[in-house]
XYZ file of C-alpha atoms in Angstrom:
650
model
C 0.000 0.000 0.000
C 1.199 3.192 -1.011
C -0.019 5.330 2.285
C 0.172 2.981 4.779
C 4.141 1.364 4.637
C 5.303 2.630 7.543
C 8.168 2.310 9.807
C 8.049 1.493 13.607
C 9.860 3.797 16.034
C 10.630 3.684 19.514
C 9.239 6.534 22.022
C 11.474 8.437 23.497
C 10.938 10.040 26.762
C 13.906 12.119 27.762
C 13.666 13.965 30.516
C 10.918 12.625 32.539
C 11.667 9.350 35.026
C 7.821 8.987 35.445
C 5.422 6.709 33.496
C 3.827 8.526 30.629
C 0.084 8.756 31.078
C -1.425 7.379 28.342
C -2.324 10.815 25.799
C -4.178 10.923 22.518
C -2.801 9.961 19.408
C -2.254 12.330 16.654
C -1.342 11.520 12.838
C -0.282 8.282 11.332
C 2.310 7.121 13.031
C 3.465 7.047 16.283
C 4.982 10.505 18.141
C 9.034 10.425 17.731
C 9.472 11.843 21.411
C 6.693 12.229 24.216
C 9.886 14.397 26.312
C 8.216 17.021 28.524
C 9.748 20.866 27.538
C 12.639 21.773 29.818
C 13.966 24.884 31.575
C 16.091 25.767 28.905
C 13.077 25.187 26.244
C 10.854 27.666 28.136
C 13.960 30.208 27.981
C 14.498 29.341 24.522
C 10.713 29.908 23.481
C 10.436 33.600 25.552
C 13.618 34.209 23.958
C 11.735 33.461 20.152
C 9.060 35.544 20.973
C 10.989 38.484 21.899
C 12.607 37.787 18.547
C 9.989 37.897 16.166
C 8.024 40.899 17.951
C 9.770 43.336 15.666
C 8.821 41.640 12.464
C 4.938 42.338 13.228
C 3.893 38.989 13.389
C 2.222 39.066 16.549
C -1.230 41.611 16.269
C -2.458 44.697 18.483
C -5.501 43.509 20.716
C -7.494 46.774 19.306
C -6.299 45.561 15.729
C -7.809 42.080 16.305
C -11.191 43.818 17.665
C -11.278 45.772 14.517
C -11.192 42.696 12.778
C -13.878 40.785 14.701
C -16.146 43.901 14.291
C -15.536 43.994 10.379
C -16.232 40.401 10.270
C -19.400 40.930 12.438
C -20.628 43.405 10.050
C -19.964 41.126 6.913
C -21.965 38.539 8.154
C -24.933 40.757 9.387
C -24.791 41.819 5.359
C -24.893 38.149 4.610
C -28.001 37.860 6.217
C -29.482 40.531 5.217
C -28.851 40.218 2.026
C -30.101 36.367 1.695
C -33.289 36.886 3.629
C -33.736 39.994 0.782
C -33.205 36.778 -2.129
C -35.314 34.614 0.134
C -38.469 36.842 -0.266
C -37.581 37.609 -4.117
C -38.273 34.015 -4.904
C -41.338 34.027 -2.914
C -39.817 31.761 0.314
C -42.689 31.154 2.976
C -42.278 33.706 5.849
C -41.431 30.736 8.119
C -38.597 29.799 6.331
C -37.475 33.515 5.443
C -37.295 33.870 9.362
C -35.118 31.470 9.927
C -32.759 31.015 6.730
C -29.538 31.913 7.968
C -26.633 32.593 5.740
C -22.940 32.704 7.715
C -19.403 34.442 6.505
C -16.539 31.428 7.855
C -12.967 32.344 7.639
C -10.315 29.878 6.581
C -6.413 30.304 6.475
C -4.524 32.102 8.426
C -7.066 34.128 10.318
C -8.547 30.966 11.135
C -5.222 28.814 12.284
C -4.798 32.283 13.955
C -1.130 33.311 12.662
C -1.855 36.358 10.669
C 0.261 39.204 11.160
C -0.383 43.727 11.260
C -2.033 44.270 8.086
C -2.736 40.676 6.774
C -5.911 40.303 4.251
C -8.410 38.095 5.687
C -10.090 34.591 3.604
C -13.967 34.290 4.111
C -16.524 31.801 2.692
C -20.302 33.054 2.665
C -22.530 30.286 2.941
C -25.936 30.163 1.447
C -28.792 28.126 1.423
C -30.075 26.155 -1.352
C -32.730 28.437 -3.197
C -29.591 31.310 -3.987
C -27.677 31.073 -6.354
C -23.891 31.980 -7.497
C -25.175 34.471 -10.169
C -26.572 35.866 -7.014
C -23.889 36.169 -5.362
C -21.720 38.177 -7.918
C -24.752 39.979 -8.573
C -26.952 41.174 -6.138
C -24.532 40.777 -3.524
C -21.617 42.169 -5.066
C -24.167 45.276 -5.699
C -25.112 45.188 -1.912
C -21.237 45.635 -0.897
C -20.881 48.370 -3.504
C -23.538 50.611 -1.606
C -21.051 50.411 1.366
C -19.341 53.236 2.082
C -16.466 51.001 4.212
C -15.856 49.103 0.961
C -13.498 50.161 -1.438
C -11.512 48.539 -4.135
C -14.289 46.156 -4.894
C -13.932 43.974 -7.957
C -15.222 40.368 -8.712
C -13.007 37.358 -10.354
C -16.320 35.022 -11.775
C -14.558 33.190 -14.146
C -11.164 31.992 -11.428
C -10.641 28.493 -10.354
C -12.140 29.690 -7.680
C -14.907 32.085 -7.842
C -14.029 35.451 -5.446
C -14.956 39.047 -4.368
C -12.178 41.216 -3.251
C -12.487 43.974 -1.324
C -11.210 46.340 1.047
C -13.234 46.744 3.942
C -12.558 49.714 6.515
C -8.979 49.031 5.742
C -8.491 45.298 5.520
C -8.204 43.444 2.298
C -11.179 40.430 1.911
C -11.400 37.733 -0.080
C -14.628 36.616 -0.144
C -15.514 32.709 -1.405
C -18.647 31.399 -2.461
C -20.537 28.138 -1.048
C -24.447 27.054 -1.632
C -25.299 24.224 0.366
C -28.076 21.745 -0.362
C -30.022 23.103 2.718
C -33.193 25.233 3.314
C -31.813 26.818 6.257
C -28.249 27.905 7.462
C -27.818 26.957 11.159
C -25.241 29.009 13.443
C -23.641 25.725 14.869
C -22.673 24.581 11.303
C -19.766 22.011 11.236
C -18.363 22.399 7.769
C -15.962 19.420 8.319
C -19.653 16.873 8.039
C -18.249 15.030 4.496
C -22.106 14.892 4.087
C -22.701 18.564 3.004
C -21.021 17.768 0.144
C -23.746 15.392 -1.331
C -25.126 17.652 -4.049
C -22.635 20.335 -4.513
C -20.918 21.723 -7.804
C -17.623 21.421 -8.183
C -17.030 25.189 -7.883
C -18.735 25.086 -4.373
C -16.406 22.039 -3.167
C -13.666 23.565 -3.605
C -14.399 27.333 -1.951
C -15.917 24.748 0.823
C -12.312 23.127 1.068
C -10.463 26.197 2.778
C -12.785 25.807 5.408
C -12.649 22.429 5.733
C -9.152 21.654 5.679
C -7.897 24.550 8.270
C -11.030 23.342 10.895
C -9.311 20.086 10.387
C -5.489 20.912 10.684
C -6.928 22.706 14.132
C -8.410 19.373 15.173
C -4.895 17.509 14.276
C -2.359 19.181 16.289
C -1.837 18.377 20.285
C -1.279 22.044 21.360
C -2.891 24.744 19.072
C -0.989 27.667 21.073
C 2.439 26.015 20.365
C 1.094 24.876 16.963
C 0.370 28.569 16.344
C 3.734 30.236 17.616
C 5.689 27.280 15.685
C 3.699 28.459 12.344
C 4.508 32.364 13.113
C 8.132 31.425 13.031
C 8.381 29.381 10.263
C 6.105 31.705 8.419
C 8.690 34.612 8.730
C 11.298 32.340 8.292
C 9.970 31.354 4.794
C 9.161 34.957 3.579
C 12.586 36.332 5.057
C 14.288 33.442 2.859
C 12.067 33.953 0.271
C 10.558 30.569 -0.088
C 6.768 31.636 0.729
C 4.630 31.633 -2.466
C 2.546 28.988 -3.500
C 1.555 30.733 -7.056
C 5.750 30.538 -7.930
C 6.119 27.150 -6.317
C 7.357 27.118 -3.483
C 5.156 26.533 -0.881
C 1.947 28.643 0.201
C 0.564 29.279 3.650
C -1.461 26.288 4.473
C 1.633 24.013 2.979
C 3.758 25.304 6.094
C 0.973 25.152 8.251
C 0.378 21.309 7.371
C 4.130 20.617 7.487
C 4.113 22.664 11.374
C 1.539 20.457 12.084
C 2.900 17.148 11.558
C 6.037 18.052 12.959
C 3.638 18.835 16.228
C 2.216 15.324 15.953
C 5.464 13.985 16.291
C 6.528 15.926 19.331
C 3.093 16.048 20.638
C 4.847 17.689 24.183
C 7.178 20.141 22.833
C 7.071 23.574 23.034
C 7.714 26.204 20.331
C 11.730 26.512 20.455
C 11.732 22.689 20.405
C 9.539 22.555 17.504
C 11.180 25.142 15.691
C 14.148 22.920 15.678
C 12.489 19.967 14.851
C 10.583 20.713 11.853
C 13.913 21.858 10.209
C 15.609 17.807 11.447
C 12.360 16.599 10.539
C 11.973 18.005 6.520
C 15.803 18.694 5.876
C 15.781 14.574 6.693
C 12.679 13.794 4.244
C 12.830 11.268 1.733
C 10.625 13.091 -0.828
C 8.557 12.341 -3.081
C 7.378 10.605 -0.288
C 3.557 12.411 1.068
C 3.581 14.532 4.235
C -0.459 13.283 5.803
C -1.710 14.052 8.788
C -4.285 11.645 9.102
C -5.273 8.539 6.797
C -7.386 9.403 3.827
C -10.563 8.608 3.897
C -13.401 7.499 1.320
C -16.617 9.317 1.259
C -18.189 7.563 -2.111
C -19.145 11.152 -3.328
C -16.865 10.138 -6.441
C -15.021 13.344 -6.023
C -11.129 13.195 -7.218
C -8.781 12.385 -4.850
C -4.983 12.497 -4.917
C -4.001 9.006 -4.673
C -0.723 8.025 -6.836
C -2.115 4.024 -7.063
C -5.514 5.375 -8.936
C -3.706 8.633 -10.791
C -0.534 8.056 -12.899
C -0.072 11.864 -13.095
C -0.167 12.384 -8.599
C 2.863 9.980 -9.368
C 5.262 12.746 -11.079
C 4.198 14.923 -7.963
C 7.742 16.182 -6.641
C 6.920 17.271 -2.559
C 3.342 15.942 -1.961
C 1.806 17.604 1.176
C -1.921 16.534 1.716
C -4.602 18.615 2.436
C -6.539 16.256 5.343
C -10.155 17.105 4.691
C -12.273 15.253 1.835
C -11.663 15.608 -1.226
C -8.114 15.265 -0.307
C -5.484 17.324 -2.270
C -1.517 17.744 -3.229
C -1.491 21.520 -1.723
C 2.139 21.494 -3.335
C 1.277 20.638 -7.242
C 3.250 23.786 -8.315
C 6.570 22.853 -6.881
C 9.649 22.007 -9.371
C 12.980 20.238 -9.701
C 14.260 24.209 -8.818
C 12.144 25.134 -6.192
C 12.078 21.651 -4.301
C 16.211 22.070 -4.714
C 15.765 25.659 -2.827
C 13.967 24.642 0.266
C 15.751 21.223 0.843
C 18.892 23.351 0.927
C 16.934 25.946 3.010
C 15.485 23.020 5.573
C 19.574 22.059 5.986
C 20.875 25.639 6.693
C 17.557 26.113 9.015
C 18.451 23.234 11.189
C 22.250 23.918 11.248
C 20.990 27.500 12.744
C 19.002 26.033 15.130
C 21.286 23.466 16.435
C 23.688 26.549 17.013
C 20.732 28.229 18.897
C 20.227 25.386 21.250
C 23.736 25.552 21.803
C 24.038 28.951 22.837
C 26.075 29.592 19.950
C 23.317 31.696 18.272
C 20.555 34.193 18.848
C 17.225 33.357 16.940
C 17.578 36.549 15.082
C 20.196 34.654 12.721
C 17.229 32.286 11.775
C 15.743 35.608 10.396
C 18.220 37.153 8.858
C 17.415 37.538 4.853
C 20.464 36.196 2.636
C 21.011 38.551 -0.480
C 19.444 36.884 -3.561
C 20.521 39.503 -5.537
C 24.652 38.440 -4.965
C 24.000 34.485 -4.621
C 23.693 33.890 -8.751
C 26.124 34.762 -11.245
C 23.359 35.238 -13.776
C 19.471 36.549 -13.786
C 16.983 36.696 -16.039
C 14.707 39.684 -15.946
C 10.485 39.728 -16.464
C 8.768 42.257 -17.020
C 4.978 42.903 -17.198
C 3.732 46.529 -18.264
C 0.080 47.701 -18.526
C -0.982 51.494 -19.070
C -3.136 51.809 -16.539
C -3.251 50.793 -12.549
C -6.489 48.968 -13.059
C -4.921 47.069 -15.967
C -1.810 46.759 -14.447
C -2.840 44.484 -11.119
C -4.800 42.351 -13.817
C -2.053 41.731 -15.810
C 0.271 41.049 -13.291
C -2.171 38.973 -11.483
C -1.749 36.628 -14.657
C 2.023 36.445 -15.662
C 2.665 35.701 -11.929
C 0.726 32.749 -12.176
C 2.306 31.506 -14.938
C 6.530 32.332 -14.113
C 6.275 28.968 -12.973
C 5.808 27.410 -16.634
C 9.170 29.417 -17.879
C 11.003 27.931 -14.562
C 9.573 24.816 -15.491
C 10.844 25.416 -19.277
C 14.010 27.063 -17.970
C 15.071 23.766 -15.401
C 14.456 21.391 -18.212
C 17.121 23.243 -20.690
C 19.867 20.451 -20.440
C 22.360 23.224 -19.408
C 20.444 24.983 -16.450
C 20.627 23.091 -12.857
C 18.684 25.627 -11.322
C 16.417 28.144 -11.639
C 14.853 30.392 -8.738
C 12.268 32.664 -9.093
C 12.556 35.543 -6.241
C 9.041 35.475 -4.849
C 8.803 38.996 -4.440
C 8.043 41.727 -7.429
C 9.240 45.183 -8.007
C 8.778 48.353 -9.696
C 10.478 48.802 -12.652
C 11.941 51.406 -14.619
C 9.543 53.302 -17.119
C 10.646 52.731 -20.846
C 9.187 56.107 -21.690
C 9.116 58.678 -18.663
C 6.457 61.190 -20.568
C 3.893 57.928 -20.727
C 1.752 56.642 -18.727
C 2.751 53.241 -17.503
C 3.121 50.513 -14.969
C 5.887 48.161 -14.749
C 6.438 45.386 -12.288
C 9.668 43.361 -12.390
C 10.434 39.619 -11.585
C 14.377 38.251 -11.166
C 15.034 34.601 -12.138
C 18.498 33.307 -10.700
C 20.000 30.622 -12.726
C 22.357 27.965 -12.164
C 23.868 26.406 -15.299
C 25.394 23.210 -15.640
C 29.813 23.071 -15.587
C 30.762 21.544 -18.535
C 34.277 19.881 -19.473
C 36.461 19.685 -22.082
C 34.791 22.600 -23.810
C 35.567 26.237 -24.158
C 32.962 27.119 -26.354
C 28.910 26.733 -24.989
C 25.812 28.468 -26.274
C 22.620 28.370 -23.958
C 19.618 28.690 -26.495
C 16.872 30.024 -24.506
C 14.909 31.129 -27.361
C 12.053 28.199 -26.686
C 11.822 28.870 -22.940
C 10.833 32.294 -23.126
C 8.778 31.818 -26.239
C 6.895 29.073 -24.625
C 6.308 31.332 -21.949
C 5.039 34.786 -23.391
C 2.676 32.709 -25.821
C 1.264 30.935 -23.151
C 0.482 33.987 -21.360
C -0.820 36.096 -24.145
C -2.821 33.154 -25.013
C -5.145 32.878 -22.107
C -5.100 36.447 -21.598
C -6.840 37.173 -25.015
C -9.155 34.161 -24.452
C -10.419 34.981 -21.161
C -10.536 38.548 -23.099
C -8.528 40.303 -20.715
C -6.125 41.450 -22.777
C -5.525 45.036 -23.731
C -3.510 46.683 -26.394
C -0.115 48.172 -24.555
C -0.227 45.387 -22.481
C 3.613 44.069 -22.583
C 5.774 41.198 -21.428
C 9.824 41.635 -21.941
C 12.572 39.419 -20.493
C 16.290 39.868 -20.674
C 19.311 37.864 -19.594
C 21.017 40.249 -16.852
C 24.043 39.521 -15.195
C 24.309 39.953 -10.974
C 26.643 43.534 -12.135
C 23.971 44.796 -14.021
C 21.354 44.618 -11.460
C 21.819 47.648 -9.672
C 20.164 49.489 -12.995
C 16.711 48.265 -12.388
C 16.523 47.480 -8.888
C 15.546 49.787 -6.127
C 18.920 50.433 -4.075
C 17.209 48.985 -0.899
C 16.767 45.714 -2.237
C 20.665 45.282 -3.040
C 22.162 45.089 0.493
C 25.586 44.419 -0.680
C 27.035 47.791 -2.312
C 29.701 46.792 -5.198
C 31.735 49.446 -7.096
C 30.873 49.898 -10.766
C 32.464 51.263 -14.218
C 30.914 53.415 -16.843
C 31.544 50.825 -19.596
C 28.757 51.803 -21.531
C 26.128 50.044 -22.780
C 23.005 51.733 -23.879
C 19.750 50.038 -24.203
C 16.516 51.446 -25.351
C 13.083 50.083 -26.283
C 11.729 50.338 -29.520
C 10.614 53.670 -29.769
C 13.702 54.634 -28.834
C 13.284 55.624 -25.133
C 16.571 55.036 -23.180
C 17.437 52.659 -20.032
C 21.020 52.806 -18.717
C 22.426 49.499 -17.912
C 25.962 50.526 -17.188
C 28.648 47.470 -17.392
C 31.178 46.875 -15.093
C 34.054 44.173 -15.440
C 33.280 41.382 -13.443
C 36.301 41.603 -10.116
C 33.967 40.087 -7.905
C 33.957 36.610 -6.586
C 31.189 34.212 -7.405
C 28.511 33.717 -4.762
C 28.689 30.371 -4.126
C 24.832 28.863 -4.403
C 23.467 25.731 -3.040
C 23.142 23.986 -6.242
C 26.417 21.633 -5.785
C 25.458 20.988 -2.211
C 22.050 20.043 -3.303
C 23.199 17.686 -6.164
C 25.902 15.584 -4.325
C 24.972 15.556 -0.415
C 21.911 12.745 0.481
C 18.785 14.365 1.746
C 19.574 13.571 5.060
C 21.058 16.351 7.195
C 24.872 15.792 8.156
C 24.247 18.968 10.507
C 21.567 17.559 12.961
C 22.360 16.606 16.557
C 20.044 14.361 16.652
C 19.789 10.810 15.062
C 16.024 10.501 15.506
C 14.502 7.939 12.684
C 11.909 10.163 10.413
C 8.521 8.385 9.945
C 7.909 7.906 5.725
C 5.582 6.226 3.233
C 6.230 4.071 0.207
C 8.640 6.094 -2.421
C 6.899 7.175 -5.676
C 8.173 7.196 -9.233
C 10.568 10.007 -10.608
C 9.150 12.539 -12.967
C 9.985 12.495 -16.531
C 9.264 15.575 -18.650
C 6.417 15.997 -21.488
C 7.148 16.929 -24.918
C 7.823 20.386 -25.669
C 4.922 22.106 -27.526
C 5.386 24.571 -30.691
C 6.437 27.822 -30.481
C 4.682 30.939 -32.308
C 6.204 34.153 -30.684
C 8.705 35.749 -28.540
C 8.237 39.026 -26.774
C 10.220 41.792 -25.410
C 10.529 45.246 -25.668
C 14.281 46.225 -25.398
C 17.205 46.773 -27.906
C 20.804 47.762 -27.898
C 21.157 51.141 -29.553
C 24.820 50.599 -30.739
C 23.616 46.739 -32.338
C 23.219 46.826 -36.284
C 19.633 46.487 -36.446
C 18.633 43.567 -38.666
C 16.057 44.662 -41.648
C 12.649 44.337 -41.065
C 9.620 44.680 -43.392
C 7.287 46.507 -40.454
C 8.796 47.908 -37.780
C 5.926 48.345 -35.572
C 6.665 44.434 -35.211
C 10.313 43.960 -34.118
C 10.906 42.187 -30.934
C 13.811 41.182 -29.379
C 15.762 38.721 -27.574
C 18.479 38.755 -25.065
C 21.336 37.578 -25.990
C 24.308 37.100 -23.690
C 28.586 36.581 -24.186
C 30.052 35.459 -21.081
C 33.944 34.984 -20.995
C 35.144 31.962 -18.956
C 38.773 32.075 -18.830
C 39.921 29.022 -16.544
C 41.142 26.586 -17.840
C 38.952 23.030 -18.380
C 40.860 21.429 -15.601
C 39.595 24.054 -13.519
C 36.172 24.726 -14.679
C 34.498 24.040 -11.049
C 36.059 26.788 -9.808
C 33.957 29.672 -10.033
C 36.534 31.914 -8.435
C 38.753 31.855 -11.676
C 35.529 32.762 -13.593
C 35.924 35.982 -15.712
C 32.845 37.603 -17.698
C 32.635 40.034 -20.198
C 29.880 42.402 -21.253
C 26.288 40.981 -21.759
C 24.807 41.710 -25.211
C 20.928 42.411 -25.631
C 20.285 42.188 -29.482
C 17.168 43.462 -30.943
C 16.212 40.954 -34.132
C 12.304 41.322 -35.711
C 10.182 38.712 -36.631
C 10.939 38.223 -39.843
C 14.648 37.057 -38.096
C 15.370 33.501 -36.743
C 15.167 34.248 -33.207
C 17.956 33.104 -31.116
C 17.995 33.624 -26.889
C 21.720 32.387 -26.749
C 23.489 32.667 -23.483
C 26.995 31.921 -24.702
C 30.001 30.630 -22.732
C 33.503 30.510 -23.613
């Protein structure tokens, strides 16, 4: 059986000479330790929450009244609003009395980590006779008439159906759910598996929110510690940049599931233990084996489930966490080769902290200290998304953010790229044309590529991967009708030098000196960017990808020698054909490049195209101190051209 293989471990209880009492089990296995928290942990934990009060992570009691009160007045207009449908399709009086209607909140309001300032996830719940058209009707007009709402704007046609909103200051999402019942009762347990006789898909899945964060609150031993555990690792994975579920790392209720288990296993520890633990625990993980907090269950509602014996494709899944509620879910489908490489190496460097910090070696701010991704690669590429108008802008963005993860894919899966990492955070970028309205947000890619022997001469062709990429997203944006004319995607090889152009100076902690060695780009209507060149003097960051590829997944920095609990290994992934490409687009040219004829000009596009000088010798290749670059090129070809997005190494 695929779930169920399982390995026996012993219980340890260190630190206690007594007889354990016997406690409640939680999770699949048996706890690792039952030890009691010590002296030294109780230190340890005041100590972490003296740490992370700076960061905001903790919220003001008159904040978290604010919130209860907004809430409060949501689900008054809830009511309101269904018992004003209820008489509109003639209801009897009886029933309209009593009809209910209820806002829940799911993530991490609900598991009760959010931090100053954090948008809050709601479900409204309706009864049987409204409908969603309804819902992004008359309620969406109801909310309008509010004078607390602002920034109110629907998404019908997402995965899953929302209404965002700001309300009195915080940011809403507000889900969808009708439920096959005449009346809405207050006690409603959204965890019953039988509400979901009935339901459309699109209501399963805004119920599953809900459902699974009731149920990772029912899993854990010690919701306090569970919840000061989760605020760490939280900031943690946002400091390290490793906190977005939409690039693929992972998202909010992936940590939470992952603090969870790690809770089930040390069902008696307190936060500073814990801490430390879930970085032994899932630097020491055999993935793809499935992180579960409870054994999956069949409901016969013939719902899909992820189950790697049933589904070839849950198979190629690369860090499977499961979501514990029915229909059970991979909440991790979006990880890659890349960003699975990233937070293994992340997990190892998190426990090698910690051991330091239970040493007395270390302070916990060092856990929380943000490394520089701008100075860890040698070599970056650029995106950028532009849109003429705010409104158009957030849109736009919204969509090529959800699909970077296709050109990583692409990117990882060019034979000579080990690694590439997607910064999770976006910036402003440079306008191309300072006299136009415009809005530019920037993504930075670091890549990894492969050390090759025995040859001096290597071009990187990354023409297809950024095709692939620009088509795909132009594609769905004109069928979902979205698009807009002006709307613009442009990427460029960059090199870690050249950064300092586009980036705002805050970003770039590390200050480097820089030449003048001009070179000039501009777009296509001839509106200039600077991207001064310097010659490279500067040692190579080193990056985890070596570490990654040649050390076992088990952690050579742990103090501990503690046997991880795993299930049956699954099949490696093996990648799908590539598909045809159409078009590549970007929107920057060199000025001092012969410009290659063109029959319209209105068409030309261009691709980045990159010289790097290696001058070590072959025998020395793995060195990257006694790498030497030269000057990037960005070409400009047209359509009409063969286009070529060559990174080439001598």
């Amino acid at each position: 059986s695929f779930f169920f293989t399982l390995q026996i471990h012993p219980v340890t209880t260190q630190g206690s000479q007594q007889t354990q009492q016997p406690q409640k089990h939680y999770g699949i296995t048996s706890p690792i330790s039952l030890a009691a928290p010590k002296e030294i942990d109780c230190v340890l934990t005041q100590k972490l929450i003296e740490t992370l009060k700076p960061f905001g992570v903790f919220e003001e009691e008159e904040e978290l009244q604010r919130r209860i009160l907004i809430l409060g007045k949501l689900n008054n207009l809830v009511k309101e609003w269904i018992r004003e449908i209820s008489e509109l399709k003639n209801l009897p009086q009886s029933v309209i009395e009593n009809v209910g209607g209820k806002i829940f909140t799911f993530g991490s309001y609900r598991l009760g980590v959010h931090t100053k300032g954090a948008d809050i996830d709601a479900l409204c719940v309706a009864p049987r006779h409204v409908d969603r058209s309804d819902f992004f009707t008359s309620f969406y007009e109801k909310l309008k008439l509010q004078e607390e709402v602002k920034d109110l704007r629907a998404v019908e046609e997402a995965f899953v159906p929302v209404i965002k909103l700001c309300f009195d200051g915080i940011e809403i999402d507000i889900l969808f759910a009708r439920l096959a019942l005449q009346t809405i009762p207050e006690d409603l347990d959204l965890r019953d598996d039988s509400l979901l006789k009935n339901l459309d898909i699109r209501c399963i899945r805004s119920l599953n929110g809900c459902r699974v964060t009731d149920e990772i609150l029912h899993l854990v031993p010690n919701i306090d510690n569970f919840r000061l555990t989760l605020r760490a690792i939280k900031l943690w994975a946002k400091r390290h940049n490793i906190y977005s579920n939409i690039l693929g790392f992972l998202g909010g209720v992936s940590w939470a599931m992952l603090v969870a288990r790690t809770c089930q296993l040390y069902p008696n520890a307190i936060a500073s233990t814990l801490v430390h633990k879930f970085f032994l625990v899932f630097s020491k993980w055999e993935w793809p084996n499935p992180v579960l907090l409870k054994q999956p269950e069949e409901c016969n509602l013939n719902l899909p489930v992820w189950d790697p014996r049933v589904n070839p494709s849950d198979r190629y899944h690369l860090m499977p966490i499961i979501t514990p509620a029915y229909p059970q879910q991979n909440s991790t489908y979006n990880v890659s080769v890349s960003t699975r490489m990233v937070m293994v190496e992340e997990f190892k460097q998190g426990l090698a902290i910690t051991d330091e910090i239970l040493l007395s070696k270390a302070e916990w701010s060092k856990l929380f200290e943000a490394p520089n991704f701008f100075q860890k690669y040698k070599h970056y590429i650029v995106l950028l998304a532009s849109a003429p108008t705010e409104k158009q802008r957030l849109e736009w963005v919204g969509l090529v953010e959800s699909k970077i993860r296709i050109l990583v894919g692409s990117l990882e899966k060019n034979e000579f790229i080990t690694l590439a990492h997607v910064n999770p955070q976006s910036f402003p970028a440079p306008k191309e044309n300072p006299e136009k309205e415009e809005f530019r947000t920037m993504w930075v890619i670091g890549l990894v590529f492969k050390k090759t022997e025995n040859s001096e001469n290597l071009s990187v062709d990354l023409t297809y991967d950024i095709q692939s990429f620009t088509d795909t997203v132009y594609r769905q944006a004109i069928n979902s009708k979205m698009f807009e004319m002006d709307m613009k995607i442009a990427a460029m090889h960059v090199k870690r030098k050249q950064l300092h152009q586009l980036l705002p100076s805050h970003v770039l902690q590390k200050k480097k000196k820089h030449s003048t060695e001009g070179v000039r780009l501009t777009t296509l209507n001839d509106n200039s960017l600077d991207l001064s060149m310097d010659s490279d003097n500067s040692t190579s960051v080193p990056s985890p990808t070596s570490a990654m590829k040649t050390s076992p997944l088990n952690s050579s920095g742990s103090s501990s020698s503690e046997s991880i609990p795993q299930t049956a290994t699954q099949p490696a992934i093996s990648p799908p054909p590539k598909p045809t490409i159409t078009r590549v687009v970007s929107s920057t040219r060199l000025v001092n490049q012969p410009q290659r004829p063109s029959g319209n000009s209105a068409t030309k596009i261009t691709c980045p195209v990159a010289g790097v000088k290696r001058t070590s010798s072959p025998h020395k290749e793995e060195s990257p101190k006694k790498i030497k670059t030269e000057e990037v090129l960005l070409c400009c070809l047209s359509v009409s051209v063969l286009l070529s997005n060559i990174i080439t190494i001598w």
